[in-house]
XYZ file of C-alpha atoms in Angstrom:
749
model
C 0.112 -0.049 -0.112
C 2.972 2.479 0.917
C 4.583 1.643 -2.338
C 0.819 2.227 -4.279
C 0.871 5.865 -2.305
C 4.875 6.660 -3.527
C 4.035 5.427 -6.764
C 0.723 7.310 -6.870
C 2.270 10.318 -6.064
C 5.236 10.175 -8.381
C 2.460 10.250 -11.284
C 0.962 13.277 -9.482
C 4.500 15.100 -9.162
C 5.141 14.674 -12.785
C 1.953 15.689 -13.565
C 2.031 18.927 -11.745
C 6.043 19.895 -13.517
C 8.370 18.254 -10.597
C 11.387 16.505 -11.905
C 12.168 14.193 -8.915
C 11.088 13.247 -5.912
C 12.538 12.376 -2.731
C 10.934 9.840 -0.383
C 10.126 10.225 3.209
C 13.470 9.952 4.958
C 13.124 8.268 8.855
C 15.914 9.803 11.258
C 17.721 6.214 11.185
C 17.908 6.627 7.016
C 18.807 10.373 7.469
C 21.901 9.099 9.986
C 23.169 6.628 7.716
C 23.328 8.589 5.052
C 25.475 10.907 6.964
C 27.463 8.107 8.337
C 27.837 6.743 4.864
C 29.598 10.197 4.168
C 31.600 10.312 7.091
C 30.227 13.266 9.396
C 27.856 14.159 11.910
C 24.112 15.130 10.478
C 23.652 18.587 10.616
C 20.710 20.327 12.059
C 19.389 23.349 11.080
C 16.761 25.417 13.724
C 15.357 28.279 12.750
C 13.171 30.473 15.279
C 10.392 33.159 15.058
C 10.338 36.521 15.428
C 8.148 38.023 13.204
C 10.134 40.551 10.724
C 13.257 39.785 12.960
C 13.225 36.508 10.929
C 14.282 37.826 7.845
C 17.638 37.211 9.570
C 17.637 33.667 8.985
C 18.282 34.521 5.262
C 21.427 35.944 6.022
C 22.535 32.846 7.819
C 21.367 31.226 4.642
C 23.729 32.842 2.502
C 26.970 32.493 4.791
C 25.919 28.427 5.075
C 26.442 28.553 1.228
C 29.353 30.005 0.919
C 31.145 27.848 3.309
C 29.390 24.707 2.002
C 27.608 23.310 4.981
C 25.274 20.435 4.001
C 21.954 20.654 6.261
C 20.506 17.003 6.586
C 17.020 18.404 8.610
C 15.130 21.896 9.008
C 13.218 22.849 11.626
C 11.482 26.226 12.130
C 8.595 28.068 14.623
C 6.594 30.979 12.492
C 8.712 32.895 10.579
C 11.522 30.680 10.745
C 9.344 28.067 9.457
C 8.508 30.019 6.223
C 11.973 30.853 5.602
C 13.190 26.750 6.401
C 10.233 25.225 4.643
C 11.378 27.581 1.722
C 15.080 26.189 1.726
C 13.948 22.407 2.283
C 11.640 22.897 -0.649
C 14.656 24.106 -3.243
C 15.132 27.505 -2.728
C 18.279 29.251 -2.582
C 19.496 32.028 -0.031
C 19.358 34.369 -2.440
C 15.958 33.299 -4.426
C 14.577 33.469 -0.968
C 16.233 37.157 -0.339
C 14.503 38.165 -3.399
C 10.856 37.125 -2.634
C 11.254 38.855 0.922
C 12.503 41.754 -0.748
C 9.492 42.406 -3.449
C 7.002 41.428 -1.039
C 4.196 43.804 -0.950
C 3.832 44.404 2.951
C 1.468 46.881 2.662
C -0.819 44.561 0.713
C -0.152 41.378 2.352
C -1.157 43.162 5.778
C -4.327 45.543 4.818
C -7.028 45.171 6.822
C -8.924 44.344 4.092
C -8.840 43.701 -0.250
C -6.990 45.992 -2.555
C -9.789 48.732 -2.996
C -9.949 47.993 -6.860
C -10.909 44.493 -6.571
C -13.738 45.920 -4.110
C -17.457 45.572 -5.480
C -19.179 49.278 -6.145
C -21.349 49.039 -2.694
C -17.908 48.256 -0.905
C -16.266 51.398 -2.772
C -19.571 53.524 -2.622
C -19.504 52.691 2.021
C -15.728 54.374 1.749
C -17.061 57.826 0.905
C -19.457 57.642 4.203
C -16.010 56.699 5.988
C -17.657 53.795 7.379
C -15.468 50.946 8.827
C -13.912 48.187 7.184
C -14.675 46.041 9.503
C -17.747 45.811 11.637
C -19.557 44.328 14.299
C -20.873 40.904 13.033
C -23.883 38.899 14.240
C -24.796 34.936 13.812
C -28.217 33.815 12.143
C -28.746 33.269 16.327
C -28.604 36.659 17.094
C -25.293 36.203 18.545
C -21.985 38.812 18.201
C -18.931 37.288 16.481
C -15.733 38.707 16.888
C -13.649 38.988 13.911
C -11.152 35.864 13.983
C -8.302 38.001 13.250
C -6.592 41.394 12.824
C -5.227 41.005 9.474
C -6.721 38.817 6.877
C -5.183 35.476 5.679
C -6.220 35.654 1.735
C -3.010 37.582 0.775
C -0.877 35.445 2.652
C -2.214 32.417 1.529
C -2.250 33.309 -1.856
C 1.147 33.933 -1.299
C 2.604 30.653 0.112
C -0.018 28.530 -2.019
C 2.601 30.731 -5.150
C 5.600 30.256 -3.316
C 5.094 26.313 -2.254
C 3.650 25.904 -5.701
C 6.150 22.986 -6.984
C 6.014 20.674 -3.629
C 2.184 21.088 -2.705
C 1.561 17.672 -3.940
C 3.489 16.907 -1.393
C 1.701 15.190 2.039
C 4.803 14.107 4.036
C 7.535 16.916 4.325
C 10.346 14.159 5.125
C 10.070 13.922 1.581
C 11.073 17.838 0.609
C 14.897 18.249 -0.793
C 15.960 18.387 2.958
C 13.575 16.858 5.535
C 11.453 19.591 7.131
C 9.144 20.013 10.434
C 7.493 22.667 11.756
C 5.465 23.850 14.797
C 2.121 24.862 15.735
C 0.041 25.101 19.125
C -3.594 23.272 19.419
C -5.465 26.536 19.837
C -8.449 24.101 22.441
C -5.820 21.786 24.044
C -2.606 23.794 24.371
C -0.880 20.708 22.886
C 2.634 21.513 21.003
C 1.940 20.025 17.460
C 4.705 19.009 15.304
C 3.486 19.554 11.673
C 4.889 17.165 9.149
C 2.684 14.595 8.368
C -0.262 14.631 6.154
C 0.332 17.960 5.578
C 1.258 20.093 2.623
C 4.072 22.673 2.962
C 2.175 25.654 2.571
C -0.517 24.839 5.260
C 1.988 23.896 7.167
C 3.911 27.278 7.157
C 0.568 29.020 7.500
C -0.510 26.969 10.718
C 3.221 27.714 12.526
C 2.815 31.581 11.881
C -0.486 32.100 12.955
C 0.167 34.584 16.034
C -3.060 34.850 17.808
C -5.455 37.485 17.001
C -3.075 38.972 14.422
C -4.109 36.268 11.786
C -7.155 33.793 12.179
C -6.779 30.018 13.206
C -5.689 27.072 10.712
C -7.733 24.335 11.078
C -5.259 20.502 10.110
C -6.828 17.696 11.100
C -9.947 18.925 13.053
C -7.555 20.886 15.432
C -7.473 24.831 15.564
C -3.558 25.747 15.459
C -1.735 28.846 15.786
C 1.355 30.081 16.147
C 3.638 27.385 17.668
C 6.113 29.833 18.672
C 3.730 29.666 21.782
C 5.093 26.459 23.187
C 8.386 25.650 20.680
C 9.662 28.935 19.161
C 13.526 27.256 18.731
C 12.491 23.440 18.741
C 16.188 21.571 18.850
C 14.603 18.812 20.201
C 12.641 18.254 17.212
C 15.422 18.087 14.575
C 17.583 15.672 17.308
C 14.413 13.569 17.041
C 14.257 13.631 13.051
C 18.416 12.823 12.857
C 20.768 15.992 13.516
C 23.814 15.053 15.219
C 24.645 18.472 16.001
C 22.825 21.738 15.692
C 22.973 25.019 14.043
C 20.043 27.186 15.874
C 19.554 30.538 15.340
C 17.034 32.496 17.434
C 15.834 35.603 16.519
C 12.887 35.975 19.091
C 11.876 39.520 20.123
C 12.736 39.968 23.693
C 10.722 41.040 26.739
C 9.987 44.317 26.995
C 11.401 46.390 29.793
C 8.819 48.155 32.873
C 8.886 51.500 30.666
C 7.537 50.306 27.774
C 4.943 47.862 29.128
C 2.530 51.470 29.183
C -0.251 49.939 27.175
C -2.730 47.366 26.879
C -1.077 46.389 23.505
C 1.901 46.085 24.734
C 1.039 44.384 27.563
C -0.524 41.626 25.684
C 2.429 41.252 23.301
C 4.754 41.305 26.809
C 2.370 38.113 27.326
C 3.286 36.671 24.152
C 6.715 37.081 24.901
C 7.051 35.529 28.148
C 5.557 32.415 27.020
C 8.097 32.871 24.158
C 10.942 33.453 26.249
C 10.596 30.651 28.818
C 10.098 27.968 26.426
C 13.424 29.397 24.062
C 15.646 29.187 27.215
C 14.000 25.510 27.897
C 15.467 24.999 23.834
C 18.492 26.121 24.972
C 19.683 23.753 27.383
C 19.165 20.865 24.942
C 22.301 22.591 22.925
C 25.497 20.642 23.557
C 29.611 21.810 23.309
C 28.883 20.937 19.739
C 25.886 22.560 18.806
C 26.574 26.497 17.116
C 23.953 28.884 18.346
C 23.798 32.310 16.215
C 21.685 35.336 18.018
C 21.663 38.104 15.110
C 21.756 41.903 17.342
C 18.228 42.974 16.222
C 17.488 45.118 19.708
C 17.037 48.113 17.174
C 14.192 45.841 15.494
C 10.774 44.328 16.112
C 8.727 41.832 15.178
C 6.363 44.364 13.375
C 9.114 46.135 11.123
C 8.981 44.291 7.762
C 9.785 46.927 5.471
C 12.918 47.018 7.111
C 14.106 43.531 5.254
C 17.468 44.373 3.704
C 19.207 45.707 7.207
C 17.549 42.656 9.463
C 19.241 40.295 6.802
C 22.604 42.091 6.690
C 22.797 41.564 10.864
C 21.710 37.930 10.388
C 24.602 37.385 7.436
C 27.162 39.795 10.203
C 26.242 37.590 13.179
C 26.938 34.637 11.072
C 30.244 35.746 9.878
C 31.084 36.143 13.348
C 30.558 32.333 13.851
C 32.122 31.178 10.453
C 35.066 29.747 12.110
C 33.262 27.481 14.222
C 30.568 26.296 11.103
C 33.437 25.744 8.993
C 33.732 22.326 10.924
C 30.539 21.333 9.092
C 31.801 22.020 5.919
C 31.870 19.299 3.106
C 34.342 20.009 -0.007
C 32.965 22.349 -3.003
C 32.436 19.196 -5.251
C 30.267 17.258 -2.879
C 27.872 20.330 -1.952
C 27.562 22.062 -5.303
C 26.458 18.168 -6.198
C 24.432 17.594 -3.345
C 22.552 21.566 -3.715
C 22.000 20.744 -7.190
C 19.935 17.740 -6.230
C 18.411 19.801 -3.616
C 17.233 22.698 -6.651
C 16.329 20.057 -8.697
C 13.936 18.368 -6.642
C 11.350 21.282 -6.248
C 12.949 24.191 -8.075
C 10.405 27.698 -8.144
C 10.777 27.017 -12.174
C 9.242 23.478 -12.113
C 5.339 24.519 -11.396
C 2.966 24.594 -13.744
C 2.608 28.633 -15.251
C -0.488 27.298 -17.165
C -3.312 24.486 -16.092
C -5.420 22.813 -18.447
C -8.672 22.608 -16.587
C -11.231 20.225 -17.555
C -13.996 21.568 -15.127
C -14.204 24.318 -11.914
C -15.926 23.009 -8.613
C -16.722 25.399 -5.931
C -17.386 23.629 -1.944
C -17.795 24.027 1.511
C -20.442 26.756 1.361
C -23.433 27.327 3.947
C -25.285 29.862 2.874
C -24.004 31.731 -0.558
C -24.726 30.098 -3.982
C -21.736 28.387 -5.569
C -23.292 29.777 -9.197
C -22.469 33.170 -7.567
C -18.860 32.370 -6.964
C -18.303 30.597 -10.491
C -19.595 33.549 -11.780
C -17.027 35.989 -9.839
C -14.907 33.851 -11.097
C -15.687 33.308 -14.647
C -11.993 31.605 -15.924
C -12.591 30.136 -19.448
C -11.763 26.777 -19.718
C -11.800 26.207 -23.444
C -7.875 27.845 -23.178
C -4.802 27.422 -20.623
C -5.381 29.424 -17.394
C -2.389 30.963 -15.624
C -1.672 31.137 -11.839
C -1.726 34.775 -12.028
C -5.686 34.465 -13.459
C -6.090 32.042 -10.634
C -4.848 34.223 -7.853
C -6.427 37.003 -9.294
C -10.064 35.091 -9.255
C -9.838 34.390 -5.702
C -8.865 37.156 -4.500
C -12.287 38.863 -6.438
C -14.284 36.348 -4.764
C -12.646 36.979 -1.308
C -13.146 41.327 -2.041
C -16.923 40.617 -2.232
C -16.506 40.797 1.929
C -18.898 37.574 2.311
C -15.493 35.161 2.873
C -12.447 35.406 5.254
C -10.329 33.655 2.928
C -11.029 31.736 -0.278
C -8.324 28.499 -1.160
C -8.355 26.478 -4.221
C -6.566 23.212 -5.100
C -6.140 20.582 -8.256
C -7.285 17.886 -8.788
C -6.449 15.011 -11.345
C -8.948 15.444 -14.334
C -9.659 13.023 -17.488
C -6.753 13.085 -20.407
C -3.776 14.614 -18.304
C -5.968 17.254 -17.279
C -7.115 19.337 -13.577
C -9.984 20.120 -11.957
C -9.665 23.476 -9.648
C -11.382 23.361 -6.896
C -12.173 26.879 -4.832
C -13.054 26.476 -0.832
C -14.626 29.938 -0.337
C -14.489 29.963 3.775
C -17.837 31.948 4.657
C -17.213 34.362 7.297
C -20.782 35.240 8.420
C -23.102 32.182 7.383
C -26.719 33.755 7.746
C -24.799 37.239 8.633
C -25.867 40.300 9.673
C -23.351 43.463 10.360
C -22.901 46.526 11.534
C -20.128 48.986 10.567
C -20.186 52.762 12.298
C -18.557 55.915 10.603
C -18.874 59.507 11.443
C -17.473 62.850 10.555
C -16.473 65.746 12.427
C -15.606 69.217 10.702
C -15.176 72.979 11.963
C -14.050 76.000 10.536
C -13.353 77.425 13.667
C -15.815 80.532 12.941
C -19.721 79.586 12.875
C -19.685 75.846 11.321
C -19.297 73.101 13.384
C -20.835 69.742 12.191
C -20.493 66.280 13.571
C -22.303 63.585 12.503
C -22.333 59.413 13.228
C -23.929 56.631 10.990
C -24.696 53.245 11.817
C -25.293 50.802 9.037
C -26.659 47.295 9.155
C -26.600 45.191 6.315
C -28.242 41.428 6.222
C -27.098 39.676 3.437
C -27.592 36.299 1.378
C -31.381 36.508 1.955
C -32.367 34.419 -0.959
C -30.292 32.169 -3.001
C -29.827 35.259 -5.670
C -27.719 37.256 -3.123
C -30.450 39.627 -1.633
C -29.191 42.038 0.658
C -30.857 44.606 2.717
C -28.887 47.792 4.001
C -30.753 49.974 6.899
C -28.953 53.260 7.647
C -29.335 55.578 10.962
C -27.477 58.947 10.729
C -27.153 61.647 13.934
C -25.678 64.563 14.093
C -26.001 67.962 12.267
C -27.071 66.280 8.960
C -29.798 63.606 9.955
C -30.820 60.529 7.982
C -32.699 57.068 8.583
C -32.758 55.134 4.999
C -33.404 51.025 3.638
C -32.393 49.317 0.928
C -32.751 46.475 -1.163
C -30.256 45.219 -3.306
C -30.963 42.588 -5.605
C -29.018 40.911 -8.083
C -31.229 39.114 -11.250
C -29.488 36.134 -10.632
C -26.719 34.391 -8.997
C -24.164 36.899 -9.599
C -25.234 38.402 -12.343
C -24.787 41.646 -13.033
C -28.117 43.447 -13.674
C -29.865 44.314 -10.238
C -32.410 46.389 -8.772
C -32.379 48.606 -5.221
C -35.550 49.916 -3.898
C -35.494 52.553 -1.398
C -36.693 54.550 1.208
C -35.035 57.117 2.488
C -35.985 60.347 5.300
C -33.276 63.157 5.955
C -33.150 66.398 7.571
C -30.476 69.198 6.121
C -29.630 72.065 7.287
C -28.177 75.004 5.142
C -27.191 78.677 5.052
C -28.341 81.789 3.035
C -25.036 84.333 2.685
C -25.425 87.570 1.863
C -22.611 90.138 1.795
C -19.905 87.591 2.895
C -22.378 87.023 6.158
C -24.850 84.081 7.291
C -28.083 86.064 7.111
C -30.476 83.402 7.444
C -30.719 79.096 8.404
C -32.958 77.021 6.463
C -34.172 73.455 7.843
C -34.524 71.096 4.505
C -36.619 67.863 5.319
C -36.747 65.851 2.370
C -38.245 62.521 2.210
C -37.277 60.281 -1.033
C -38.866 56.506 -2.111
C -37.461 55.239 -5.368
C -37.028 51.474 -7.435
C -33.625 51.936 -8.970
C -32.407 49.438 -12.294
C -28.845 48.955 -12.472
C -25.836 47.083 -14.631
C -23.067 46.074 -12.341
C -19.468 47.129 -14.568
C -17.284 44.527 -13.479
C -14.922 46.270 -10.582
C -15.716 49.356 -12.266
C -18.996 50.774 -11.255
C -22.306 51.120 -12.110
C -24.631 52.775 -14.289
C -28.080 53.110 -12.866
C -31.676 54.498 -13.494
C -34.514 55.035 -11.414
C -37.513 56.281 -10.527
C -39.683 57.734 -7.798
C -41.404 60.332 -5.781
C -39.304 62.910 -3.512
C -40.806 65.850 -1.111
C -38.830 68.143 0.192
C -40.255 70.682 2.851
C -37.894 74.207 3.951
C -38.154 75.679 6.975
C -36.899 79.221 8.387
C -34.797 78.784 11.626
C -32.917 81.669 11.682
C -33.577 85.228 10.089
C -36.381 87.832 9.499
C -37.523 89.290 6.441
C -35.947 86.121 3.785
C -38.278 84.833 1.651
C -39.417 81.268 2.021
C -38.000 78.462 0.351
C -40.511 76.995 -2.356
C -41.438 73.061 -1.320
C -40.692 70.739 -3.929
C -43.240 67.874 -4.010
C -42.674 65.982 -7.157
C -41.925 62.009 -9.358
C -38.745 62.611 -10.702
C -36.507 60.028 -13.153
C -33.145 59.954 -12.669
C -29.771 58.171 -14.407
C -26.253 58.051 -12.238
C -23.062 56.390 -13.497
C -20.230 55.719 -11.174
C -16.689 54.857 -12.743
C -14.090 54.298 -9.352
C -10.546 52.490 -9.827
C -9.081 55.060 -7.169
C -6.838 52.937 -5.003
C -8.026 54.931 -1.502
C -10.096 57.689 -1.267
C -8.689 59.105 1.550
C -5.266 60.393 -0.310
C -5.491 58.011 -3.367
C -2.084 57.970 -5.727
C -3.197 55.819 -8.528
C -6.638 55.116 -10.650
C -9.470 57.654 -10.871
C -13.044 58.137 -10.356
C -15.573 59.907 -11.871
C -19.121 60.211 -11.556
C -22.193 61.858 -13.788
C -26.129 62.233 -12.537
C -29.515 62.986 -14.319
C -32.187 63.859 -12.530
C -35.706 64.595 -14.691
C -38.541 66.841 -11.730
C -42.056 66.272 -13.032
C -42.676 69.826 -10.621
C -46.548 69.471 -9.110
C -46.792 72.732 -8.798
C -46.283 73.752 -12.475
C -48.693 70.753 -14.282
C -46.852 69.133 -16.875
C -43.728 70.726 -16.506
C -40.296 69.478 -15.572
C -36.987 70.829 -14.620
C -32.933 68.743 -14.898
C -30.466 68.567 -12.376
C -27.263 68.017 -13.253
C -24.255 67.314 -11.855
C -20.784 65.240 -12.445
C -17.864 65.425 -10.933
C -13.813 63.566 -11.153
C -10.521 62.865 -9.597
C -7.878 61.931 -11.452
C -4.220 61.195 -8.936
C -0.639 61.203 -10.481
C 1.769 59.854 -8.438
C 5.254 60.056 -8.972
C 7.554 58.283 -5.648
C 6.050 59.920 -2.790
C 4.742 63.000 -4.447
C 1.370 62.943 -5.583
C -0.855 65.390 -7.517
C -4.376 65.175 -7.543
C -6.498 66.912 -10.429
C -10.031 67.128 -9.782
C -13.587 69.075 -10.245
C -17.236 69.198 -10.407
C -20.353 70.810 -11.985
C -23.737 70.948 -11.550
C -26.955 72.945 -13.555
C -30.186 72.772 -12.101
C -33.338 74.734 -12.721
C -33.907 75.542 -8.789
C -31.873 77.917 -6.983
C -29.429 77.506 -4.127
C -29.307 73.579 -5.083
C -25.372 73.574 -5.182
C -23.200 74.908 -2.655
C -19.626 76.082 -2.754
C -17.332 76.931 0.440
C -14.996 75.495 2.968
C -11.792 73.016 2.936
C -10.878 72.155 -0.937
C -13.912 74.279 -1.956
C -12.644 77.434 -1.941
C -10.055 76.904 0.570
C -10.647 79.973 3.610
C -14.240 80.477 3.182
C -16.563 78.936 5.805
C -18.602 76.054 4.649
C -21.331 76.393 2.216
C -20.738 80.458 1.479
C -21.720 80.610 -2.546
C -25.028 78.952 -3.360
C -26.976 78.313 -6.579
C -28.397 76.965 -9.009
C -25.353 76.552 -11.093
C -21.897 75.467 -9.699
C -18.376 74.997 -11.186
C -15.188 73.871 -9.447
C -11.696 72.739 -10.076
C -8.675 72.078 -7.614
C -4.931 70.652 -7.623
C -3.873 68.965 -4.733
C 0.070 68.537 -4.818
C 1.348 66.323 -1.749
C 4.066 64.071 -0.349
C 3.857 61.204 1.886
C 6.158 62.305 4.538
C 6.337 58.970 6.694
C 9.518 58.438 5.932
C 11.047 61.239 7.024
C 9.207 61.266 10.002
C 10.117 57.326 10.892
C 6.162 56.412 11.010
C 5.624 53.720 7.958
C 2.751 52.201 9.759
C 0.789 55.526 9.757
C 0.668 57.414 6.541
C 0.870 61.460 7.157
C 0.775 63.596 4.008
C 1.870 67.111 3.739
C 0.425 69.103 0.516
C -0.759 72.180 -1.127
C -4.462 72.834 -2.911
C -4.982 75.617 -5.378
C -8.899 75.827 -6.139
C -10.841 77.991 -8.819
C -14.934 78.015 -8.429
C -17.979 79.960 -8.985
C -22.141 79.218 -8.110
C -24.656 81.731 -9.702
C -28.418 81.426 -9.656
C -30.414 81.338 -12.486
C -34.336 81.801 -12.869
C -36.285 80.335 -16.320
C -33.096 80.432 -18.070
C -32.767 84.335 -16.800
C -28.676 84.571 -15.135
C -29.010 86.385 -11.381
C -26.357 86.836 -8.973
C -22.634 86.884 -9.063
C -20.773 84.929 -11.814
C -16.925 86.194 -10.823
C -14.658 83.182 -10.348
C -13.098 82.758 -7.084
C -9.391 81.277 -6.271
C -7.910 80.177 -3.327
C -4.764 78.411 -1.789
C -4.327 76.343 0.658
C -2.210 74.097 2.910
C -2.661 70.955 5.059
C -1.404 68.018 6.682
C -3.577 64.767 6.465
C -3.114 61.408 8.020
C -4.757 58.299 7.135
C -5.593 56.591 9.884
C -7.808 53.731 10.438
C -11.199 55.611 11.581
C -11.018 57.658 8.476
C -8.560 60.311 6.994
C -7.656 63.530 9.779
C -6.881 67.158 8.437
C -6.001 70.090 9.654
C -6.401 72.865 6.777
C -5.647 76.520 6.331
C -5.729 78.749 3.352
C -7.472 81.763 1.458
C -9.561 82.978 -1.157
C -9.357 86.190 -3.053
C -12.136 87.932 -0.954
C -12.877 85.717 1.856
C -9.564 86.323 3.697
C -7.964 83.488 5.700
C -9.418 80.117 7.033
C -8.569 77.564 9.368
C -10.744 73.743 9.317
C -10.311 70.632 11.348
C -11.700 67.724 9.997
C -12.623 63.683 10.368
C -14.097 61.744 7.602
C -16.278 63.268 5.179
C -19.708 65.341 4.843
C -22.410 62.730 5.309
């Protein structure tokens, strides 16, 4: 039976492009091979330590230069990742290139790349809604997030880099026998990840730091970071056949008393205590013939992912100091090169298939979502070869929908040498509902102050076609209650309908000679039914029919003419195209929105009134500099429909300084990301200047009225792209209004 399984594995390896396949190696077989060569068996043990683990790559470079033949590899967390790559056939130089080339911002982002989001989630960005919400099960119980960082990008990364050996389910069959350590979160047991698991899953489980990455379920065991119990797995290397140990310890040291100032550092210290305790036990297991390398990483933390080059250099320097000791385990150059070539041939990255001939695509494991909807989202053409990048991108798009915590895939043998691609989306919230929170705060340090808070509740997958009900409640300066039912016209269909009902209260000021002379309150009730078409991830086009009632009440002011009420059916068409990488501080992509509305004003019988508006944003970036071109235009047959004034809309003037039936605004913002200068790479900070020109005026029955002259403004600002949305401190002036200062968080709601 064992022979049959190995034969089948060999056939599958050939089918997937691997040139050779090693058999599982017992400790006795490992030692026998070393004895035949007249040398001790060398075990390489690499500890966990987050970004500090990049130092392992520098150590590997020295081992290769000396010609040290490694017989077994063990590792935990980042050590499991680097050690697993080396055991699978990657060279130190290849591992270095992979680490340096990783987009860590994308890898550690709290959600999918914005350009991959469906348009409904893109629209939510302009409401400053949180990326993650408070989720509820179908029983009404609160469901907290599994982790701070989603695992999708990490899973795709590991799947890609371990592709050549994903067929291997006994990790002692790798070019170098390998084992990793995980921790059973339920039982608290140390788990050796080696048998009946592929390399990518073993790496992923071993580095699942609790709270940061979601646990990994393997053989019905919920596994997290192995560093909690065995961060330096010396014993495992001995058990696998090692006579002597080269151990590299990069673990995070305990924090000092003055560093324990908040809940985050205290929780980190608890993890460090567990790690430090088991590392000390492992160090006791080292003998006089073993070598311990401890790089001086006192200036780097486990989170310094963007300092890989510096950390790798420190690892190399530490190995250089131990060069004489390491040289004791070196073999002659010819022998080492022969071994190294054999190691690389087994699973060289180039052996992974770059194209796949698919006979079928399946979706498995769903409880609520419709598999047909997922297949429509994947949209892979099986009539031609499909590339790895296409499959990865399809996985990203499904994950970006927001219904799944991860989207794994695997290959199965198909007829006539083809493959079956199997996707396994993990539903984040089966039968779910969730609440997300948003808000805004703004002041011009004069007369205008506004604070708004927004709660958005969503019920998803109400039917097999993916119906979704969203209710929003907004309190503060602008009050609003709305409910919308979004219904695709089929599983994963591009056509949709979205009936909506909304009530809102919105104040606005009337200015005369630059001074606010009156304050009105608009109350609006709107009901509409829209029919739309989704333009991929680009945006949508929608036509709606509805009925609106608007009443304007004078709150402050005397001798001010009343604003006429509006009660009218309407037709509207809206187009949105949005590829911005960020709505807070965009650096690439574009945004274009166009809306046209016809009011059939009942007060004028069969008459009608048209409203048109459009806006765009276009960022152009070079290095850390970005120039953002933006503008908007509006035209209506009703006075006072549009407002102009405030930050970025004639900076220096009060909010809503100019109103009119017509509006035109253009602006250019030049900004630089100064996080590198300030030494803050995790929290983007921008400094910039804004130049604006705009005007607003009223028309009445096609007769021009009011001031049509252009106004000019210039401003300067500092902005922070925070976890709760953009925060700005800004000052500027207009050619007529003088200077103004603003503080705002979020956006107008």
